[in-house]
Short mmCIF file of C-alpha atoms in Angstrom, two decimals:
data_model
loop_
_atom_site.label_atom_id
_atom_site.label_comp_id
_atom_site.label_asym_id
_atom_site.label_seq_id
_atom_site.Cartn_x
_atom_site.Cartn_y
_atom_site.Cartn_z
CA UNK S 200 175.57 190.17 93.97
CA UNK S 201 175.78 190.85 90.44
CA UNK S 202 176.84 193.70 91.00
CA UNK S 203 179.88 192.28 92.95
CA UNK S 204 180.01 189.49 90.03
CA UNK S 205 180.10 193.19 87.45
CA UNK S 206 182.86 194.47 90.30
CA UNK S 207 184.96 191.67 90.25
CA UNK S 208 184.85 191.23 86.17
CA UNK S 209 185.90 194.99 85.27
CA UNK S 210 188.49 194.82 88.28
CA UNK S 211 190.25 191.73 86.48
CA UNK S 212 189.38 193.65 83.38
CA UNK S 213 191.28 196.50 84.11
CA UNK S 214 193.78 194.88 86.23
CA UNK S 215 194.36 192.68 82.66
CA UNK S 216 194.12 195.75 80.84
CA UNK S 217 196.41 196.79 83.09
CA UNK S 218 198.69 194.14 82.71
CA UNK S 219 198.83 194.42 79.04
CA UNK S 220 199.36 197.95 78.78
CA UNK S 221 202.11 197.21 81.02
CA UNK S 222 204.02 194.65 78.84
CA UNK S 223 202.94 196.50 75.64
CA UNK S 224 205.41 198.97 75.57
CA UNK S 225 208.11 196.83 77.02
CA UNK S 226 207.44 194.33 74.42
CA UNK S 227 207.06 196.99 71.45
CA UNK S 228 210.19 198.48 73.01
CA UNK S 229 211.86 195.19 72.63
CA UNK S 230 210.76 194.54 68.99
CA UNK S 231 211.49 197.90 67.83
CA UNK S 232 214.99 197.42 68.78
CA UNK S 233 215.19 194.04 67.78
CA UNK S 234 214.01 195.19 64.22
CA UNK S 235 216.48 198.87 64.71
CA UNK S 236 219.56 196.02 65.74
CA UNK S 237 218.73 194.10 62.43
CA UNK S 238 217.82 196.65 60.45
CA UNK S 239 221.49 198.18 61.08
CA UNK S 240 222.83 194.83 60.70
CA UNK S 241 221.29 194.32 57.27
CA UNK S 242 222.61 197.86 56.38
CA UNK S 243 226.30 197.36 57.22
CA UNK S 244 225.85 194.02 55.71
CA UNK S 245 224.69 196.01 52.72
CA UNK S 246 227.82 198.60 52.89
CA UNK S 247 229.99 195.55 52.93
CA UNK S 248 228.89 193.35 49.74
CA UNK S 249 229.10 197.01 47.87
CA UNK S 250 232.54 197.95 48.96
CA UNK S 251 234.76 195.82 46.58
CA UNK S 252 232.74 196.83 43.74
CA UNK S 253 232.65 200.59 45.25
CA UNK S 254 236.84 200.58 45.52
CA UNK S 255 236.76 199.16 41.77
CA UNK S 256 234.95 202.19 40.81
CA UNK S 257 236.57 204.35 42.18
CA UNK S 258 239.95 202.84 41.19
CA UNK S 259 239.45 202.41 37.67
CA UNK S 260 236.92 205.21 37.35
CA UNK S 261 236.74 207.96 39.82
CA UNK S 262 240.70 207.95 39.57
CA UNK S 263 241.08 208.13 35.78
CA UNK S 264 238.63 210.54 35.65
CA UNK S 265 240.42 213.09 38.07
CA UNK S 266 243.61 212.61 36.88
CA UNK S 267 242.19 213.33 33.46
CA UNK S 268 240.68 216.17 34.81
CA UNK S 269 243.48 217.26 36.02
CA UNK S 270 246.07 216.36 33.22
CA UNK S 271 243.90 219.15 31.11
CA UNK S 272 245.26 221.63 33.11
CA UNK S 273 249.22 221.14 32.26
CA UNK S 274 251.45 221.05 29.42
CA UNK S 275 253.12 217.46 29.76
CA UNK S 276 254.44 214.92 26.98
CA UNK S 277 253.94 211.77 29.35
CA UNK S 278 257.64 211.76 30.15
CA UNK S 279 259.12 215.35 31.74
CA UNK S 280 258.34 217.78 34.06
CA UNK S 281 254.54 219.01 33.56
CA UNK S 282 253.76 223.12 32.90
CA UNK S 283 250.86 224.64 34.68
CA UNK S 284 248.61 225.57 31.11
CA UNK S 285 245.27 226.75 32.76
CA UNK S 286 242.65 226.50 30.44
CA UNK S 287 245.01 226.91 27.15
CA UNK S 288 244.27 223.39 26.45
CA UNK S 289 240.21 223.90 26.59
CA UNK S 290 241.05 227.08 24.24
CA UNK S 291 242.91 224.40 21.58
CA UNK S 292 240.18 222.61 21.58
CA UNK S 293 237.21 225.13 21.02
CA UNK S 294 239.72 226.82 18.69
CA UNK S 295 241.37 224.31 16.05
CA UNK S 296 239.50 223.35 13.53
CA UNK S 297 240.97 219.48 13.37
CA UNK S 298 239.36 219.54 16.94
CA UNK S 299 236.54 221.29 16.17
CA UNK S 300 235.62 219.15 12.99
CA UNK S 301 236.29 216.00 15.53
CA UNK S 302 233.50 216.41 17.72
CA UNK S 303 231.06 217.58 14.54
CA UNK S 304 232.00 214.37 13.15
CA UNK S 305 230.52 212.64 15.96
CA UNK S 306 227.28 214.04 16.00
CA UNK S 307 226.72 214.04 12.18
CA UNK S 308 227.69 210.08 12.95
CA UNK S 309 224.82 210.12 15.76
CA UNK S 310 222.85 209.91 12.69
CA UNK S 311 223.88 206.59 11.19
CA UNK S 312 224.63 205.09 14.63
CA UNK S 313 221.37 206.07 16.32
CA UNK S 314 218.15 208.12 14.08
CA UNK S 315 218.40 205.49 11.20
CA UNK S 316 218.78 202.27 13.08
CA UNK S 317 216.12 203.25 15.42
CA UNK S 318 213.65 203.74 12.47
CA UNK S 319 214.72 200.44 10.97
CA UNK S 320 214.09 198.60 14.03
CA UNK S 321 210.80 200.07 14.73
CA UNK S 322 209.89 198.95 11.36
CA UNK S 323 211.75 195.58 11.27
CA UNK S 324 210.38 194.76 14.52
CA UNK S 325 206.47 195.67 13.80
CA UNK S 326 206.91 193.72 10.97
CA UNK S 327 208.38 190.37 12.81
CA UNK S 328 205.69 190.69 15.56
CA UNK S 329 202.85 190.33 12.43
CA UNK S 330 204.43 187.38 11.90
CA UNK S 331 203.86 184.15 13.67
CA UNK S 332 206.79 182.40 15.56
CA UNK S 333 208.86 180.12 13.49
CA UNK S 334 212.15 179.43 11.55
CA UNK S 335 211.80 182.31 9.35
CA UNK S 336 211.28 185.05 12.00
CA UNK S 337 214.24 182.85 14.37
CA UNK S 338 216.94 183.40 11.77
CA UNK S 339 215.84 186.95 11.22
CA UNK S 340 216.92 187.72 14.17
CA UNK S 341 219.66 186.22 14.70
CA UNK S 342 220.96 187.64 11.15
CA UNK S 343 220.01 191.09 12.65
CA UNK S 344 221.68 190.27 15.77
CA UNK S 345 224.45 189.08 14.49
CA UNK S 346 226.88 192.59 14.22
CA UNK S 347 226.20 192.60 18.08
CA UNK S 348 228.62 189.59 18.44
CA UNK S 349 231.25 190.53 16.28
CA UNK S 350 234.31 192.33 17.47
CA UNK S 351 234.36 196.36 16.61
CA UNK S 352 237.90 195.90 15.29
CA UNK S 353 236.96 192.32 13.35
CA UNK S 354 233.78 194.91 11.93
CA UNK S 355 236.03 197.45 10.83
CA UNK S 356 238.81 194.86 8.99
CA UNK S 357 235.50 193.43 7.45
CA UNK S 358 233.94 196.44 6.11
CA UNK S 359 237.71 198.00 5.10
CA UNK S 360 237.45 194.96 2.68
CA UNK S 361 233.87 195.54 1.27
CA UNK S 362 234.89 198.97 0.37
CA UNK S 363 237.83 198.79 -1.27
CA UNK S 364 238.03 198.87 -5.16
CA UNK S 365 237.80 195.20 -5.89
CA UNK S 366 235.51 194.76 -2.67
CA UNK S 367 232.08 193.34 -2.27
CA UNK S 368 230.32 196.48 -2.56
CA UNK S 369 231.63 197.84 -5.77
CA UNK S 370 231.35 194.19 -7.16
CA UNK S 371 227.43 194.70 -6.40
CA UNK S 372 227.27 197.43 -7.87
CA UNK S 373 228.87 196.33 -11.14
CA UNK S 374 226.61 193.22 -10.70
CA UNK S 375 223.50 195.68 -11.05
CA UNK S 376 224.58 197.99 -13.60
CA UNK S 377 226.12 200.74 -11.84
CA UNK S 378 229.44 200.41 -12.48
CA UNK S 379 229.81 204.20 -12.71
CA UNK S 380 229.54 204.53 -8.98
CA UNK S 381 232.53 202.47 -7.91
CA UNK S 382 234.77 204.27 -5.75
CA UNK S 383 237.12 203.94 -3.18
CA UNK S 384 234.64 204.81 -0.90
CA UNK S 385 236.69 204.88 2.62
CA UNK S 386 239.42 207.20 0.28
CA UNK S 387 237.19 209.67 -0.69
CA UNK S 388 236.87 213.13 1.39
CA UNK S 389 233.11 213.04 0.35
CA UNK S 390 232.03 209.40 1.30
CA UNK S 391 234.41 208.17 4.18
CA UNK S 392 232.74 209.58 6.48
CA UNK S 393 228.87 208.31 5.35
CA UNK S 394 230.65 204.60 4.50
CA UNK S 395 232.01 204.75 8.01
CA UNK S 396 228.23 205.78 9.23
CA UNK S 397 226.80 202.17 7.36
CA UNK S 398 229.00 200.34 9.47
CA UNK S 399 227.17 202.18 12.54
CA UNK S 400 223.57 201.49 10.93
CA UNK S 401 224.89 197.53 10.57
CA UNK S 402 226.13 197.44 14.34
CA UNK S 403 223.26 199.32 15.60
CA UNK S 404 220.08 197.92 13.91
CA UNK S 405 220.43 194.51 15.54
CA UNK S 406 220.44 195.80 18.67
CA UNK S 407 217.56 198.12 17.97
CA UNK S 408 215.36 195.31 16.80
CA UNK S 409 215.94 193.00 19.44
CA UNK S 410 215.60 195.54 21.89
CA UNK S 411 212.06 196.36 20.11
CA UNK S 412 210.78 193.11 19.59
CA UNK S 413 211.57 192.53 23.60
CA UNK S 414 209.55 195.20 24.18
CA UNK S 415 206.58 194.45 22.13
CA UNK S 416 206.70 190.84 23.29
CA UNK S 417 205.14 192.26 26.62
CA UNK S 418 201.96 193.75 24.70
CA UNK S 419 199.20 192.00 25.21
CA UNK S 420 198.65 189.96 22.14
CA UNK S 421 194.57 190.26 22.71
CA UNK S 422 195.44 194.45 22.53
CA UNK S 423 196.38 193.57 18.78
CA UNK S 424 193.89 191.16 17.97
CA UNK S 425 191.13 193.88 19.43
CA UNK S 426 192.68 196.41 16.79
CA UNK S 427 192.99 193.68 13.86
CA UNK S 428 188.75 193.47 14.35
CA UNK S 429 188.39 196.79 14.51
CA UNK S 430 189.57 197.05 11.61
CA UNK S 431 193.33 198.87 11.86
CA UNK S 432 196.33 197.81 9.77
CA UNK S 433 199.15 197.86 10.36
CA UNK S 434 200.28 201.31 9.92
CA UNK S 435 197.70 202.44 12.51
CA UNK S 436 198.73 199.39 15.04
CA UNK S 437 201.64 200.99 14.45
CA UNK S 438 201.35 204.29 15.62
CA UNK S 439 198.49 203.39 18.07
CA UNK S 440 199.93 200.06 20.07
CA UNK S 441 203.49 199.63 18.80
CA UNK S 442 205.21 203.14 19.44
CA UNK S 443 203.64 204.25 22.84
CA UNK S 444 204.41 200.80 24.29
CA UNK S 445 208.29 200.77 23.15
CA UNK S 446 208.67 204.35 24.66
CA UNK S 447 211.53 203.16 27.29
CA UNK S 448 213.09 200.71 24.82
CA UNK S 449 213.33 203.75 22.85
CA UNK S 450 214.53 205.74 25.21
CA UNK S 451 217.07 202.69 25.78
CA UNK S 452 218.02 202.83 21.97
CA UNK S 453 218.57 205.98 21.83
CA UNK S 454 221.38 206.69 24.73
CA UNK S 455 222.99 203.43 24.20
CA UNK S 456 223.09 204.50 20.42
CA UNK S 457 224.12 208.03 20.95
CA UNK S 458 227.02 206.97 23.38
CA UNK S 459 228.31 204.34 20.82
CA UNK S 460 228.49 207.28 18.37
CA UNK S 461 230.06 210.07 20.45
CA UNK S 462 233.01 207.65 22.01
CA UNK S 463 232.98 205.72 19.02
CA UNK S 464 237.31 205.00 18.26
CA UNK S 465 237.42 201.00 17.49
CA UNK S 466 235.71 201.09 13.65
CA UNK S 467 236.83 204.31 12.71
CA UNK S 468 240.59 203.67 13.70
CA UNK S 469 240.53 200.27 12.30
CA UNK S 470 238.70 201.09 9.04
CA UNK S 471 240.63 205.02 8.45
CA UNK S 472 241.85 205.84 10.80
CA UNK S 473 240.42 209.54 11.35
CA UNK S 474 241.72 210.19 7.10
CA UNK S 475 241.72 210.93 4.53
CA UNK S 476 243.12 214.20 6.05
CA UNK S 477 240.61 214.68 9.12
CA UNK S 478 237.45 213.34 6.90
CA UNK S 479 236.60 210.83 9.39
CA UNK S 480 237.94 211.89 12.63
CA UNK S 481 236.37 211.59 15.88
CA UNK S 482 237.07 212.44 19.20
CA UNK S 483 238.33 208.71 20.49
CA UNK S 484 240.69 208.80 17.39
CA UNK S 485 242.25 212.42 18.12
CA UNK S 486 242.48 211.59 22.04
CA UNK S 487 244.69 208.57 20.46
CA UNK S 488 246.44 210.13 18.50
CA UNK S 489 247.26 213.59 20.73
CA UNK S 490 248.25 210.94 24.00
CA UNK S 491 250.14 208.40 22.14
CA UNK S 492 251.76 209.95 18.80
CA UNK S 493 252.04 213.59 19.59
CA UNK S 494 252.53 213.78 23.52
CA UNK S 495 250.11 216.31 24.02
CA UNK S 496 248.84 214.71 27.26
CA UNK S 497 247.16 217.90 28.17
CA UNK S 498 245.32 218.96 25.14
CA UNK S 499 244.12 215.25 24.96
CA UNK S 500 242.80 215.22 28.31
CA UNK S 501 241.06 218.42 27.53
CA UNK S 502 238.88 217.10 24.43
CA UNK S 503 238.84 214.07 26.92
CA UNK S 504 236.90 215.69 29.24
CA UNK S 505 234.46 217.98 26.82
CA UNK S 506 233.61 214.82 25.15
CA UNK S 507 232.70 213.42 28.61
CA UNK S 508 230.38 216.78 29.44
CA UNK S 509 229.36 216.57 25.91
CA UNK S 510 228.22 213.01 26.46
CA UNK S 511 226.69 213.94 29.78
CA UNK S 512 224.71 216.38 28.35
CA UNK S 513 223.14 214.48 25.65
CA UNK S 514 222.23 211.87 27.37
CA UNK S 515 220.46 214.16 30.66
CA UNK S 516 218.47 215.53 27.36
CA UNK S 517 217.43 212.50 26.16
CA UNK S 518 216.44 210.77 29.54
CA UNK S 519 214.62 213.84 30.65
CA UNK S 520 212.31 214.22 26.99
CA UNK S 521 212.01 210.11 27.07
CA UNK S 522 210.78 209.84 31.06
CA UNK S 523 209.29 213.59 30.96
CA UNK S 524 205.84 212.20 31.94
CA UNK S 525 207.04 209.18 33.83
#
């Protein structure tokens, strides 16, 4: 009898087991093309929300770029019939020196634009997070953020004024005693191009320092506190907690920085406009002035697109040494 009773259970056992292995797959069949059916509709869905933005790009973007691209090739003046040039028009620009000097001029400028405002803000930052929150450290950064907000071309009319003879930085100087130094500072073949660089370090720095203090406010404040009792100061919170933990904000700096610098145009032609002579020309500027004074369309488009490469470049560099051991 029981074993009848032990019959009958592991026959309805099995014939449930049965019965369950039977709808299993039909029901896993079921769900995994339910899920493949939405799964493809959230795709498409997807594809659909990014084409409008997708045909801007490529519009506004891809488009230029290839026409650009292949503007460098030909002699044109915007108007006539274009000439077939090959790579003449890369030659130009390897091979004059106004062309040459251009793009030298933008990477002595990475220096003002990018390797001093970093250091400021590193410093300027470390030195607002000692400090606790209030009015002092609010308007600090605001002041510092302030350039951010300001036109390029309302920056360069500003600054054109500070440096002229009667401006506010020769009055300063008088004010202090160095009268001797007074210049006309964006006139002179030896300082336009460093005057030109200040106006980088004052659009730059803000951006630096909030960026920084952004990045420090996600430290753990107990991290620092642990350091104060152990006795470090500020130098070695510095180097110990600070600079490791701002590594991508300084990675961030940095391209955004070094970009600025190597298209910069707005400033430079609003404040001198490439002079005097080439002191303070820069690739934007000659690109300007090759499309839309001389009618070189072709030679333009060729610096047009080594400054693009160039730009590439630096900024693969950069990434790759910043997020090396990511």
């Amino acid at each position: 009898m029981s074993y009848t009773k032990s019959a009958d259970v592991s026959n309805r056992s099995r014939v449930g087991h049965l019965d369950i292995d039977q709808r299993a797959p039909k029901s896993a069949r079921w769900l995994n093309e339910s899920l493949g059916v939405t799964s493809r509709k959230r795709k498409w869905v997807g594809v659909i929300w990014v084409l409008p933005a997708l045909a801007a790009y490529v519009l506004f973007v891809l488009f230029p770029l290839g026409q650009t691209v292949r503007y460098s090739f030909y002699n044109w003046d915007g108007i006539g019939v274009a000439t077939w040039a090959g790579f003449n028009n890369y030659v130009q620009v390897f091979t004059q020196p106004e062309l040459i000097s251009s793009i030298v001029h933008s990477f002595i400028l990475i220096v003002f634009f990018t390797i001093i405002p970093v250091f400021l803000g590193l410093i300027a930052a470390s030195l607002l997070q000692r400090r606790r929150q209030g009015a002092f450290t609010t308007v600090t950064r605001t002041i510092l953020f302030f350039p951010q907000i300001v036109p390029l071309a309302g920056a360069g009319i500003m600054w054109s004024w500070m440096y002229a003879p009667n401006g506010a930085v020769n009055g300063l100087l008088r004010a202090v005693g160095l009268g001797g130094l007074t210049q006309q500072w964006l006139g002179n073949f030896n300082t336009a191009l460093p005057a030109v660089g200040i106006i980088g370090v004052w659009l730059s720095l803000g951006f630096c320092t909030v960026l920084f203090l952004s990045g420090i406010s996600k430290v753990d404040p107990a991290t620092y506190e642990a350091a104060r009792i152990d006795g470090a100061g500020a130098v070695r919170e510095f180097f110990a907690i600070t600079l490791p933990a701002l590594r991508g904000e300084i990675v961030v700096a940095v391209t955004v920085t070094v970009i600025a610098a190597l298209e910069s145009f707005d400033v430079i032609y609003v404040s001198t406009q490439g002079g005097p002579g080439y002191a303070t020309m820069v690739p934007g500027v000659e690109i300007y002035r090759l499309t839309f004074l001389n009618q070189h369309i072709g030679a333009a488009s060729a610096l047009a697109v080594v400054l693009t490469i160039l730009v590439l470049i630096v900024v693969s560099i950069i990434q790759r040494v910043g997020r090396g051991r990511d």
